[in-house]
Amino acid sequence: MKKLDRRDIKTGDIAVSFHGVTKTFEQWQRSGGIKNTLQNLIRPQKKTIAALDDVSFTINRGEFTAYAGPNGAGKSTTIKLICGMLLPLQGEISVLGMSPAKNRIALMKKVGVMFGNRTELWWDHPVLQSFEWKREVWDIPKEQYKRTLDRLVELLDIQDILHTFARELSLGQRMKADLTMTLLHAPELILLDEPTIGLDVLAKRQMISFLKELNQEKETTILVTSHDMDDLEQMARRIIMVESGHVAFDGSFSSLRAVTGSKCKISLELLTDASPEFEGAALLSREGRRFEYEFDMGRTSMSAVLSQIGAVEGVMNVEIKKAPIEDVIAGLYVEWKKQ
Amino acid sequence: MGAKDFFRRLFRLYWLYAKMDAAWIMRDTKYCLIGILADFIGNLSVLSGVFLMAERFGGVGGMNSDEVLFMLGYNAVTTGLFLIFVNGNNIGNISRIIGRGQMDHKLIQPLPLRLQLLTEGFMPISGSGQLWAGLAVCGVALWRLQYPVTVGWIMLFILSHILSKIILLSMMYFASSLAFWFPVAAEEISTDVLDVQWHLSSYPLGQMPMVLKIALNTVVPIGLTVWLPSLVLLGKQRLDFGLAILLIAAGVAAFCATTLFKKGLKHYEKIGSQRYKDWGHRR
């Protein structure tokens, strides 16, 4: 897939820059047989996997960017490279004007990282104790800490859990507390790895609206990864998609729909049992007198389809749905697998 | 980070972890009292085995029963210091952190790793039982031996404990570094080292076969953590010779452990962790 120019994305100072970054890992290869086991004893067989292969991109300050891709595409590796937890094999990485490998300590004062499946909270202490710990370790001035904490407690509505032990929190409460902890030092760049994982609808909605507000009000740069594409579309304006270590797409969500073909679904409720045929649309399913069609807006215009529907007798109801971004991405993943 | 800033952060972090330790043990009166009592009884029972044996046979390994008692007290103080300074949050059992992929949590903190490792395991209240028991046993042994305790001797006692702790920690960090390359197989290796230390260090090595004695003072330098310092402190080994051995051993052990650990950390930064287990992380 061709990469797009990001002319619709505002430019400014660069927060994250990857230039020709390559990161490989080795995987042990075993068949399990006795002969293979003996062979491995003398000469272990290893396969080199390119988590990132000559990857280049930049993220400007104030951008809210989604970073997506199928399992094993290199998403978490990218976050770890940005934090300096991993070093690249080749290429240059600059984060907030610093090299993560050389300036890890200074950088970590300006970056907030949250892994959805891990916690930074102290398990056997009240949530507030974890925040106090963060204040001391990050050396946050008391006044700034108090101001930020008050604001975050109000925005994330966590007043009730401040004195609760971390181990007694529900997942949603734990994620909110973890997010608060991530933001206490007012980071300039926030890296979120699966921040909505396991959250219920309400908690997810609160989390997303809070992050959007933070990005808009404070112009904080946010890079978020998730497998939930609908969440990503709600949060971010730009999406970078990685696949097999390469950037497969970089642009806005609307551009992504345009590139992948804008699939649209139309549901019809008829008075008759016969299913009508429309040029440029395919019948997906039928349930009684309810028929669902799919067509590609890039090939057949909406008005052309609607005029065909207008010609059909006995139409009781028409419902038009844009394909969820999940479907768009799933189609892409299937396409990539085939290649 | 300059030296002044380093020490400022060091003491502030010690204070922070001391407060957290106090809050943890004092979260419930019943829990607190039972915890302290169980700790005290447990510590005394650990010390009693070898002492009773020494009493029965009128001494073990070239030491009389009171000298054995002193050595047991010294061992308890060494263990007590270990518990106070590095037992919290698996800092002593660093192979668990490495093997479970939890080094990531360390690398996102804006602190030098050495400062984190120096402070995060500090638990001066919940971990102090063994130290007090050890000091009491040392006191009783010295009183029974009618040994003259001077200021110089106390300084030597402190110095030898610092050296013992360096040797013990170096052994643990040296072995634990293997977890950078073999995270699953070596996840619990530090526990094994500690077990060897706790089981063997209580025995005087004086009358052991020479091969074993050399091995336990070089390859696995258990003898240098308790037995040799006890001999030096009791005047049964020449001070200059004993101290020189301890200083050299501590230096070599620290150098080997630091070198291997740094090499392992480079490897970790290169390949990352292929596994993550949250068990034990800040619990």
Coordinates of C-alpha atoms in Angstrom, one line a residue:
Chain A
M1 CA 0.0 0.0 0.0
K2 CA 1.3 3.4 -0.9
K3 CA 2.2 5.8 1.9
L4 CA 0.3 9.0 2.0
D5 CA 1.5 12.5 2.4
R6 CA 0.2 13.9 5.7
R7 CA -0.8 17.3 4.4
D8 CA -3.9 17.2 6.6
I9 CA -1.8 16.9 9.7
K10 CA -0.5 20.1 11.3
T11 CA 3.3 20.5 11.4
G12 CA 5.4 22.0 14.2
D13 CA 8.2 20.9 16.4
I14 CA 9.1 17.2 16.2
A15 CA 8.3 15.1 19.2
V16 CA 9.4 11.7 17.9
S17 CA 11.6 11.0 14.9
F18 CA 12.6 7.6 13.6
H19 CA 15.1 7.6 10.7
G20 CA 15.9 4.2 9.1
V21 CA 15.3 2.3 12.3
T22 CA 15.9 -1.4 12.2
K23 CA 15.4 -3.8 15.1
T24 CA 15.8 -7.5 14.8
F25 CA 15.3 -10.4 17.2
E26 CA 16.4 -14.0 17.1
Q27 CA 14.0 -16.8 17.7
W28 CA 15.1 -20.4 18.6
Q29 CA 13.8 -22.9 16.1
R30 CA 13.0 -26.4 17.3
S31 CA 11.1 -29.2 15.7
G32 CA 11.1 -31.3 18.8
G33 CA 12.5 -34.5 17.3
I34 CA 15.5 -36.3 18.8
K35 CA 17.7 -35.7 15.7
N36 CA 16.8 -32.0 15.7
T37 CA 17.5 -31.7 19.5
L38 CA 21.0 -33.2 19.1
Q39 CA 21.6 -30.9 16.1
N40 CA 20.6 -27.9 18.2
L41 CA 22.9 -29.0 21.0
I42 CA 25.9 -28.5 18.7
R43 CA 24.6 -25.8 16.4
P44 CA 21.4 -24.0 17.7
Q45 CA 19.1 -23.0 14.9
K46 CA 17.9 -19.4 15.1
K47 CA 15.7 -17.4 12.9
T48 CA 16.1 -13.6 12.6
I49 CA 12.9 -11.6 12.8
A50 CA 12.8 -8.0 11.8
A51 CA 10.5 -6.3 14.3
L52 CA 11.2 -3.0 12.5
D53 CA 12.9 -2.8 9.1
D54 CA 14.2 0.5 8.0
V55 CA 11.3 2.4 9.6
S56 CA 11.1 6.2 9.3
F57 CA 8.4 8.5 10.6
T58 CA 8.0 11.7 12.6
I59 CA 5.4 12.7 15.1
N60 CA 5.0 16.4 15.7
R61 CA 4.4 18.0 19.1
G62 CA 0.7 18.1 19.9
E63 CA -0.2 15.3 17.6
F64 CA -2.5 12.4 18.8
T65 CA -1.3 9.5 16.8
A66 CA -2.6 5.9 16.7
Y67 CA 0.0 3.2 16.1
A68 CA -1.6 0.0 14.9
G69 CA -0.8 -3.3 13.3
P70 CA -1.4 -7.0 13.6
N71 CA 0.1 -9.1 16.4
G72 CA 3.9 -9.2 16.2
A73 CA 4.0 -6.2 13.9
G74 CA 6.4 -4.2 16.1
K75 CA 4.1 -1.9 18.1
S76 CA 5.4 -2.6 21.6
T77 CA 9.0 -2.7 20.2
T78 CA 8.5 0.8 18.9
I79 CA 7.3 2.1 22.3
K80 CA 10.2 0.4 24.0
L81 CA 12.7 2.0 21.5
I82 CA 11.1 5.4 22.2
C83 CA 11.7 4.9 26.0
G84 CA 15.2 3.7 25.6
M85 CA 14.3 0.3 27.0
L86 CA 15.6 -1.2 23.8
L87 CA 18.3 0.0 21.5
P88 CA 18.0 -0.1 17.7
L89 CA 20.2 -2.2 15.6
Q90 CA 20.5 0.6 13.0
G91 CA 19.0 4.0 12.5
E92 CA 18.5 7.1 14.5
I93 CA 15.8 7.8 17.1
S94 CA 15.2 11.2 18.5
V95 CA 12.6 11.9 21.2
L96 CA 11.9 15.4 22.3
G97 CA 15.2 16.3 20.8
M98 CA 17.1 13.7 22.8
S99 CA 18.5 10.3 22.1
P100 CA 16.7 7.7 24.3
A101 CA 19.8 5.5 24.4
K102 CA 22.1 8.3 25.7
N103 CA 19.6 10.5 27.7
R104 CA 17.3 7.9 29.2
I105 CA 17.1 9.6 32.6
A106 CA 16.5 13.1 31.3
L107 CA 14.0 11.8 28.8
M108 CA 12.0 9.8 31.3
K109 CA 11.3 13.0 33.2
K110 CA 9.4 14.3 30.1
V111 CA 7.8 11.1 28.9
G112 CA 4.9 9.2 30.5
V113 CA 4.5 5.5 29.7
M114 CA 1.6 3.3 30.4
F115 CA 1.3 -0.4 29.5
G116 CA -2.3 -1.5 29.8
N117 CA -1.4 -5.0 30.8
R118 CA 1.1 -3.9 33.5
T119 CA 0.8 -1.6 36.5
E120 CA 3.1 0.8 38.2
L121 CA 1.0 1.0 41.3
W122 CA 2.2 -0.4 44.6
W123 CA 0.0 -3.4 45.2
D124 CA 0.0 -3.4 49.0
H125 CA -0.4 0.4 49.5
P126 CA -3.2 2.9 49.0
V127 CA -3.3 4.5 45.6
L128 CA -2.3 7.8 47.1
Q129 CA 0.9 6.2 48.4
S130 CA 1.8 5.2 44.8
F131 CA 1.3 8.8 43.7
E132 CA 3.5 10.1 46.6
W133 CA 6.2 7.6 45.5
K134 CA 6.0 8.9 42.0
R135 CA 6.4 12.5 43.3
E136 CA 9.6 11.6 45.1
V137 CA 11.1 9.4 42.4
W138 CA 10.3 11.9 39.6
D139 CA 11.4 14.7 41.9
I140 CA 8.2 16.7 41.2
P141 CA 7.9 20.0 43.0
K142 CA 5.2 19.8 45.7
E143 CA 3.1 22.7 44.4
Q144 CA 3.1 21.3 40.9
Y145 CA 2.3 17.8 42.2
K146 CA -0.6 19.0 44.2
R147 CA -2.1 21.1 41.4
T148 CA -1.8 18.3 38.9
L149 CA -3.1 15.6 41.2
D150 CA -6.2 17.7 42.1
R151 CA -6.9 18.3 38.5
L152 CA -6.5 14.6 37.5
V153 CA -8.5 13.4 40.5
E154 CA -11.4 15.6 39.4
L155 CA -11.1 14.8 35.7
L156 CA -10.8 11.1 36.1
D157 CA -13.2 11.0 39.0
I158 CA -10.9 8.9 41.3
Q159 CA -11.5 10.7 44.7
D160 CA -13.2 7.5 46.1
I161 CA -10.3 5.2 45.4
L162 CA -7.4 7.4 46.6
H163 CA -7.2 5.6 49.9
T164 CA -8.0 2.1 48.6
F165 CA -5.2 -0.5 48.3
A166 CA -4.2 -1.0 44.7
R167 CA -4.9 -4.8 44.9
E168 CA -8.5 -4.1 45.8
L169 CA -9.3 -2.0 42.7
S170 CA -11.4 -3.1 39.8
L171 CA -9.7 -3.2 36.4
G172 CA -11.3 0.1 35.3
Q173 CA -10.3 1.8 38.6
R174 CA -6.8 0.4 38.3
M175 CA -6.4 1.7 34.8
K176 CA -7.6 5.2 35.8
A177 CA -5.2 5.2 38.8
D178 CA -2.4 4.1 36.5
L179 CA -3.2 6.8 34.0
T180 CA -3.2 9.4 36.8
M181 CA 0.2 8.1 37.8
T182 CA 1.5 8.3 34.3
L183 CA 0.4 11.9 34.0
L184 CA 1.5 13.2 37.4
H185 CA 4.8 14.7 36.2
A186 CA 2.9 16.5 33.3
P187 CA 4.8 14.6 30.6
E188 CA 5.3 16.3 27.2
L189 CA 4.9 12.9 25.4
I190 CA 2.6 10.2 26.5
L191 CA 3.0 6.6 25.3
L192 CA 0.0 4.4 25.8
D193 CA 0.2 0.7 25.0
E194 CA -3.3 -0.8 24.9
P195 CA -4.8 1.7 27.5
T196 CA -8.4 0.5 27.0
I197 CA -7.7 -3.2 27.3
G198 CA -10.4 -4.9 29.4
L199 CA -12.3 -1.7 30.1
D200 CA -16.1 -1.7 30.1
V201 CA -18.0 0.7 27.8
L202 CA -18.3 3.5 30.3
A203 CA -14.8 3.4 31.6
K204 CA -13.5 3.2 28.0
R205 CA -15.6 6.3 27.0
Q206 CA -14.3 8.2 30.0
M207 CA -10.7 7.3 29.3
I208 CA -11.0 8.3 25.6
S209 CA -12.7 11.6 26.3
F210 CA -10.1 12.4 28.9
L211 CA -7.2 11.7 26.6
K212 CA -8.7 13.8 23.8
E213 CA -9.3 16.7 26.2
L214 CA -5.7 16.4 27.4
N215 CA -4.4 16.5 23.9
Q216 CA -6.5 19.4 22.9
E217 CA -6.1 21.6 26.0
K218 CA -2.5 21.0 26.9
E219 CA -1.3 20.0 23.4
T220 CA 0.4 17.0 24.8
T221 CA 1.8 14.6 22.2
I222 CA 0.2 11.2 22.5
L223 CA 1.1 8.0 20.8
V224 CA -1.3 5.2 21.5
T225 CA -1.4 1.5 20.4
S226 CA -4.4 -0.7 20.5
H227 CA -6.0 -3.6 18.8
D228 CA -9.4 -1.9 19.1
M229 CA -9.5 0.2 15.9
D230 CA -12.8 1.9 16.8
D231 CA -11.2 3.2 20.0
L232 CA -8.2 4.4 18.0
E233 CA -10.4 6.2 15.5
Q234 CA -12.3 8.0 18.3
M235 CA -9.0 9.1 19.9
A236 CA -6.5 9.9 17.2
R237 CA -6.4 12.0 14.1
R238 CA -3.6 10.2 12.5
I239 CA -2.8 6.5 12.2
I240 CA 0.5 4.8 11.5
M241 CA 0.1 1.2 10.5
V242 CA 3.0 -1.2 10.8
E243 CA 3.1 -4.6 9.2
S244 CA 6.0 -7.1 9.3
G245 CA 8.3 -4.3 10.5
H246 CA 7.4 -1.8 7.8
V247 CA 5.2 1.3 7.9
A248 CA 2.3 0.2 5.7
F249 CA 0.2 3.3 6.1
D250 CA 0.7 6.8 7.5
G251 CA -2.1 9.3 7.4
S252 CA -5.6 10.2 8.7
F253 CA -8.4 7.7 9.3
S254 CA -10.4 9.2 6.4
S255 CA -7.5 8.7 4.1
L256 CA -7.2 5.1 5.3
R257 CA -10.8 4.4 4.4
A258 CA -10.3 6.0 1.0
V259 CA -7.1 4.0 0.3
T260 CA -8.6 0.7 1.4
G261 CA -11.8 1.3 -0.5
S262 CA -14.8 2.8 1.3
K263 CA -17.0 -0.2 1.9
C264 CA -20.6 0.7 2.8
K265 CA -23.4 -1.5 4.0
I266 CA -27.1 -1.0 3.1
S267 CA -29.9 -2.8 4.9
L268 CA -33.3 -3.1 3.1
E269 CA -36.6 -4.2 4.6
L270 CA -39.0 -5.2 1.8
L271 CA -42.6 -6.3 1.6
T272 CA -41.7 -9.1 -0.7
D273 CA -39.5 -12.2 -0.3
A274 CA -37.5 -11.8 -3.6
S275 CA -34.1 -10.3 -3.2
P276 CA -33.5 -7.5 -5.7
E277 CA -30.1 -7.2 -7.5
F278 CA -28.2 -3.9 -7.7
E279 CA -25.4 -3.1 -10.0
G280 CA -22.1 -2.6 -8.0
A281 CA -23.5 -4.1 -4.8
A282 CA -23.3 -7.6 -3.4
L283 CA -25.8 -9.3 -1.2
L284 CA -24.2 -10.1 2.1
S285 CA -27.0 -11.7 4.0
R286 CA -30.8 -12.1 4.3
E287 CA -33.0 -12.6 7.3
G288 CA -36.7 -13.0 6.4
R289 CA -37.5 -9.9 4.4
R290 CA -34.4 -8.0 5.6
F291 CA -31.5 -7.9 3.1
E292 CA -28.0 -6.6 3.7
Y293 CA -25.8 -5.4 0.7
E294 CA -22.3 -4.1 0.5
F295 CA -20.9 -1.8 -2.0
D296 CA -17.6 0.2 -2.6
M297 CA -18.2 3.9 -2.6
G298 CA -15.0 4.3 -4.5
R299 CA -16.5 2.4 -7.5
T300 CA -20.2 3.0 -7.2
S301 CA -21.6 6.3 -6.0
M302 CA -24.1 6.4 -3.2
S303 CA -26.6 8.3 -5.5
A304 CA -26.4 5.5 -8.1
V305 CA -27.2 2.8 -5.5
L306 CA -30.0 4.9 -4.0
S307 CA -31.6 5.5 -7.4
Q308 CA -31.6 1.8 -8.0
I309 CA -33.2 1.2 -4.6
G310 CA -35.8 3.9 -5.5
A311 CA -36.8 1.8 -8.5
V312 CA -37.6 -1.2 -6.3
E313 CA -41.2 -1.6 -5.2
G314 CA -42.3 -2.3 -1.6
V315 CA -39.3 -0.9 0.2
M316 CA -40.3 -0.5 3.9
N317 CA -37.0 0.7 5.4
V318 CA -33.5 1.6 4.3
E319 CA -30.5 1.8 6.6
I320 CA -27.0 2.9 5.4
K321 CA -23.9 2.1 7.5
K322 CA -20.3 3.0 6.8
A323 CA -18.1 -0.1 7.4
P324 CA -16.6 0.0 10.9
I325 CA -12.9 0.8 10.9
E326 CA -12.5 -2.7 12.4
D327 CA -13.7 -4.2 9.2
V328 CA -11.5 -2.0 7.1
I329 CA -8.4 -3.0 9.1
A330 CA -9.4 -6.6 9.2
G331 CA -9.6 -6.6 5.4
L332 CA -6.1 -5.0 5.3
Y333 CA -4.6 -7.7 7.5
V334 CA -6.1 -10.4 5.4
E335 CA -4.6 -8.7 2.3
W336 CA -1.2 -8.4 3.9
K337 CA -1.3 -12.1 4.9
K338 CA -1.9 -13.1 1.3
Q339 CA 1.0 -11.1 0.0
Chain B
M1 CA 24.0 13.2 38.5
G2 CA 26.7 14.8 40.7
A3 CA 27.8 13.3 44.0
K4 CA 25.9 15.9 46.1
D5 CA 22.7 15.3 44.2
F6 CA 23.2 11.5 44.3
F7 CA 23.4 11.5 48.1
R8 CA 20.5 13.9 48.4
R9 CA 18.3 11.6 46.3
L10 CA 19.8 8.5 48.1
F11 CA 18.7 9.7 51.6
R12 CA 15.4 11.0 50.4
L13 CA 14.6 7.7 48.8
Y14 CA 15.7 5.8 51.9
W15 CA 13.3 7.9 53.9
L16 CA 10.5 7.3 51.4
Y17 CA 11.0 3.5 51.4
A18 CA 11.3 3.6 55.3
K19 CA 7.9 5.3 55.5
M20 CA 6.4 2.9 53.0
D21 CA 7.8 -0.1 55.0
A22 CA 6.4 1.4 58.2
A23 CA 3.0 1.9 56.6
W24 CA 3.0 -1.6 55.3
I25 CA 3.8 -3.4 58.6
M26 CA 1.5 -1.2 60.7
R27 CA -1.5 -1.5 58.5
D28 CA -3.1 -3.7 61.1
T29 CA -2.3 -4.1 64.9
K30 CA -2.8 -7.9 65.0
Y31 CA -0.8 -8.4 61.8
C32 CA 2.0 -6.1 63.1
L33 CA 2.3 -7.9 66.4
I34 CA 2.1 -11.4 65.0
G35 CA 4.6 -10.5 62.3
I36 CA 7.2 -9.2 64.8
L37 CA 6.8 -12.1 67.2
A38 CA 6.9 -14.7 64.4
D39 CA 10.0 -13.0 63.0
F40 CA 11.8 -13.0 66.4
I41 CA 11.0 -16.7 67.2
G42 CA 12.0 -17.8 63.7
N43 CA 15.3 -16.0 63.9
L44 CA 16.2 -17.5 67.2
S45 CA 15.3 -21.0 66.1
V46 CA 17.5 -20.6 63.0
L47 CA 20.4 -19.7 65.3
S48 CA 19.8 -22.4 67.8
G49 CA 20.6 -25.5 65.8
V50 CA 24.4 -25.1 65.3
F51 CA 24.8 -23.6 68.8
L52 CA 23.2 -26.6 70.4
M53 CA 25.5 -28.9 68.4
A54 CA 28.5 -26.8 69.5
E55 CA 27.3 -27.0 73.1
R56 CA 26.9 -30.8 72.9
F57 CA 30.4 -31.4 71.5
G58 CA 32.2 -28.6 73.2
G59 CA 32.8 -26.7 70.0
V60 CA 32.8 -27.3 66.2
G61 CA 35.4 -26.7 63.5
G62 CA 38.1 -25.4 65.7
M63 CA 35.9 -23.0 67.6
N64 CA 34.5 -23.4 71.1
S65 CA 30.8 -23.1 71.7
D66 CA 30.9 -19.4 72.7
E67 CA 33.0 -18.6 69.6
V68 CA 30.4 -20.5 67.5
L69 CA 27.7 -18.5 69.2
F70 CA 29.5 -15.3 68.1
M71 CA 29.8 -16.5 64.6
L72 CA 26.1 -17.3 64.5
G73 CA 25.3 -13.9 65.8
Y74 CA 27.6 -12.4 63.1
N75 CA 25.8 -14.5 60.5
A76 CA 22.4 -13.2 61.7
V77 CA 23.7 -9.6 61.6
T78 CA 24.9 -10.1 58.0
T79 CA 21.5 -11.7 57.0
G80 CA 19.7 -8.9 59.0
L81 CA 21.6 -6.2 57.0
F82 CA 20.7 -8.0 53.8
L83 CA 17.0 -8.1 54.8
I84 CA 17.0 -4.4 55.7
F85 CA 18.8 -3.1 52.7
V86 CA 18.0 -5.3 49.7
N87 CA 15.3 -7.8 50.6
G88 CA 12.3 -5.6 49.7
N89 CA 10.9 -5.7 46.2
N90 CA 13.2 -8.5 45.1
I91 CA 16.2 -6.2 44.8
G92 CA 18.4 -8.8 46.4
N93 CA 16.7 -11.5 44.4
I94 CA 17.3 -9.5 41.3
S95 CA 17.2 -12.6 39.0
R96 CA 13.5 -12.6 39.6
I97 CA 13.1 -9.1 38.3
I98 CA 15.3 -9.8 35.3
G99 CA 13.8 -13.2 34.5
R100 CA 10.2 -11.9 34.8
G101 CA 10.9 -9.1 32.4
Q102 CA 10.4 -6.5 35.1
M103 CA 13.5 -4.5 34.4
D104 CA 11.3 -2.4 32.1
H105 CA 9.7 -0.9 35.2
K106 CA 13.2 0.2 36.3
L107 CA 14.1 1.6 33.0
I108 CA 11.2 4.0 32.9
Q109 CA 12.2 5.7 36.1
P110 CA 14.3 8.9 35.8
L111 CA 16.9 7.6 38.1
P112 CA 20.2 5.9 37.6
L113 CA 19.8 2.2 38.0
R114 CA 22.3 2.0 40.8
L115 CA 20.3 4.5 42.9
Q116 CA 17.2 2.4 42.3
L117 CA 18.9 -0.8 43.3
L118 CA 20.5 0.8 46.4
T119 CA 17.2 2.1 47.7
E120 CA 14.2 0.2 46.5
G121 CA 14.8 -2.9 48.7
F122 CA 15.1 -0.8 51.9
M123 CA 12.8 -2.1 54.7
P124 CA 14.3 -1.0 58.0
I125 CA 11.3 -1.9 60.1
S126 CA 9.8 -5.1 58.8
G127 CA 13.2 -6.5 57.9
S128 CA 15.1 -5.6 61.1
G129 CA 14.2 -8.6 63.3
Q130 CA 17.2 -10.7 62.3
L131 CA 19.6 -7.8 62.9
W132 CA 18.4 -7.2 66.5
A133 CA 18.5 -10.9 67.2
G134 CA 22.0 -11.1 65.7
L135 CA 23.3 -8.2 67.7
A136 CA 21.9 -9.7 70.9
V137 CA 23.5 -13.0 70.2
C138 CA 26.8 -11.3 69.4
G139 CA 26.5 -9.4 72.7
V140 CA 25.9 -12.6 74.7
A141 CA 28.8 -14.4 73.0
L142 CA 31.2 -11.5 73.7
W143 CA 30.1 -11.3 77.3
R144 CA 30.6 -15.1 77.8
L145 CA 34.0 -14.9 76.1
Q146 CA 34.9 -11.9 78.2
Y147 CA 36.2 -10.3 75.0
P148 CA 37.4 -6.7 75.3
V149 CA 35.2 -4.5 73.0
T150 CA 36.8 -1.2 72.1
V151 CA 35.8 1.6 69.7
G152 CA 38.3 0.3 67.2
W153 CA 36.8 -3.2 67.4
I154 CA 33.3 -1.8 66.8
M155 CA 34.7 0.0 63.7
L156 CA 36.2 -3.3 62.5
F157 CA 32.9 -5.1 63.2
I158 CA 31.1 -2.5 61.0
L159 CA 33.7 -2.6 58.3
S160 CA 33.7 -6.4 58.1
H161 CA 29.9 -6.4 57.8
I162 CA 30.1 -3.9 54.9
L163 CA 32.7 -6.2 53.2
S164 CA 30.6 -9.3 54.0
K165 CA 27.5 -7.7 52.5
I166 CA 29.5 -6.6 49.3
I167 CA 30.7 -10.2 48.9
L168 CA 27.2 -11.7 49.5
L169 CA 25.5 -9.3 47.1
S170 CA 28.2 -9.7 44.5
M171 CA 27.6 -13.4 44.6
M172 CA 23.9 -12.9 44.1
Y173 CA 24.2 -10.3 41.4
F174 CA 26.9 -12.4 39.6
A175 CA 24.6 -15.5 39.5
S176 CA 21.5 -13.4 38.8
S177 CA 23.1 -11.8 35.7
L178 CA 22.6 -15.2 34.0
A179 CA 18.9 -14.4 34.0
F180 CA 19.6 -11.8 31.3
W181 CA 20.5 -14.7 28.9
F182 CA 18.4 -17.4 30.4
P183 CA 15.3 -15.7 31.9
V184 CA 13.3 -18.8 32.6
A185 CA 16.0 -21.2 33.8
A186 CA 17.8 -18.6 36.0
E187 CA 14.7 -16.7 37.4
E188 CA 15.2 -18.2 40.8
I189 CA 19.0 -18.5 40.8
S190 CA 19.4 -15.8 43.4
T191 CA 17.2 -17.7 45.8
D192 CA 19.5 -20.7 45.4
V193 CA 22.5 -18.6 46.1
L194 CA 20.9 -17.2 49.2
D195 CA 19.9 -20.7 50.3
V196 CA 23.5 -21.9 50.0
Q197 CA 24.6 -18.9 52.0
W198 CA 22.1 -19.4 54.8
H199 CA 22.7 -23.2 55.0
L200 CA 26.5 -23.2 54.8
S201 CA 27.6 -19.9 56.4
S202 CA 26.6 -21.1 59.9
Y203 CA 29.3 -23.8 60.0
P204 CA 32.9 -23.1 61.0
L205 CA 35.1 -24.2 58.2
G206 CA 38.2 -24.7 60.4
Q207 CA 38.4 -28.5 60.3
M208 CA 37.0 -29.1 56.9
P209 CA 39.1 -30.8 54.2
M210 CA 41.5 -28.3 52.5
V211 CA 39.9 -28.7 49.1
L212 CA 36.5 -27.9 50.5
K213 CA 37.9 -25.0 52.6
I214 CA 39.6 -23.5 49.5
A215 CA 36.4 -23.9 47.4
L216 CA 34.2 -22.3 50.0
N217 CA 36.6 -19.3 50.2
T218 CA 37.1 -18.8 46.5
V219 CA 34.7 -20.4 44.0
V220 CA 31.7 -19.9 46.3
P221 CA 33.1 -17.5 48.9
I222 CA 30.7 -18.4 51.7
G223 CA 33.5 -18.6 54.2
L224 CA 34.4 -15.0 53.5
T225 CA 31.0 -13.7 54.5
V226 CA 30.9 -15.1 58.0
W227 CA 33.6 -17.6 59.1
L228 CA 36.7 -15.5 58.2
P229 CA 35.4 -12.2 59.5
S230 CA 34.4 -13.9 62.8
L231 CA 37.9 -15.3 63.2
V232 CA 39.4 -11.9 62.5
L233 CA 37.1 -10.2 65.0
L234 CA 37.8 -12.8 67.7
G235 CA 41.5 -12.5 67.2
K236 CA 41.9 -16.0 65.9
Q237 CA 43.2 -14.8 62.5
R238 CA 45.8 -12.1 61.9
L239 CA 44.0 -8.8 61.5
D240 CA 46.2 -7.5 58.6
F241 CA 46.0 -10.8 56.7
G242 CA 42.3 -11.4 57.3
L243 CA 41.3 -7.8 56.4
A244 CA 43.5 -7.8 53.3
I245 CA 41.8 -11.0 52.1
L246 CA 38.3 -9.6 52.8
L247 CA 39.1 -6.3 51.0
I248 CA 40.6 -8.1 48.0
A249 CA 37.7 -10.6 47.9
A250 CA 35.1 -7.8 48.1
G251 CA 36.9 -5.8 45.4
V252 CA 37.2 -8.8 43.0
A253 CA 33.6 -10.0 43.7
A254 CA 32.2 -6.5 43.2
F255 CA 34.2 -6.1 40.0
C256 CA 33.1 -9.4 38.6
A257 CA 29.4 -8.9 39.5
T258 CA 29.3 -5.4 38.1
T259 CA 31.0 -6.4 34.9
L260 CA 28.7 -9.3 34.2
F261 CA 25.6 -7.4 35.3
K262 CA 26.5 -4.5 32.9
K263 CA 27.1 -6.9 30.1
G264 CA 23.7 -8.6 30.8
L265 CA 22.0 -5.2 30.9
K266 CA 23.5 -4.4 27.5
H267 CA 22.1 -7.7 26.3
Y268 CA 18.7 -6.9 27.8
E269 CA 18.7 -3.5 26.0
K270 CA 19.6 -5.3 22.8
I271 CA 17.0 -8.1 22.8
G272 CA 14.5 -6.9 25.5
S273 CA 12.5 -9.5 27.5
Q274 CA 10.6 -12.2 25.7
R275 CA 8.4 -12.8 28.7
Y276 CA 6.6 -10.7 31.3
K277 CA 5.2 -11.9 34.6
D278 CA 3.8 -9.4 37.0
W279 CA 4.2 -11.7 40.0
G280 CA 6.2 -10.0 42.7
H281 CA 6.3 -6.6 41.1
R282 CA 5.8 -4.2 44.0
R283 CA 3.8 -6.8 45.9

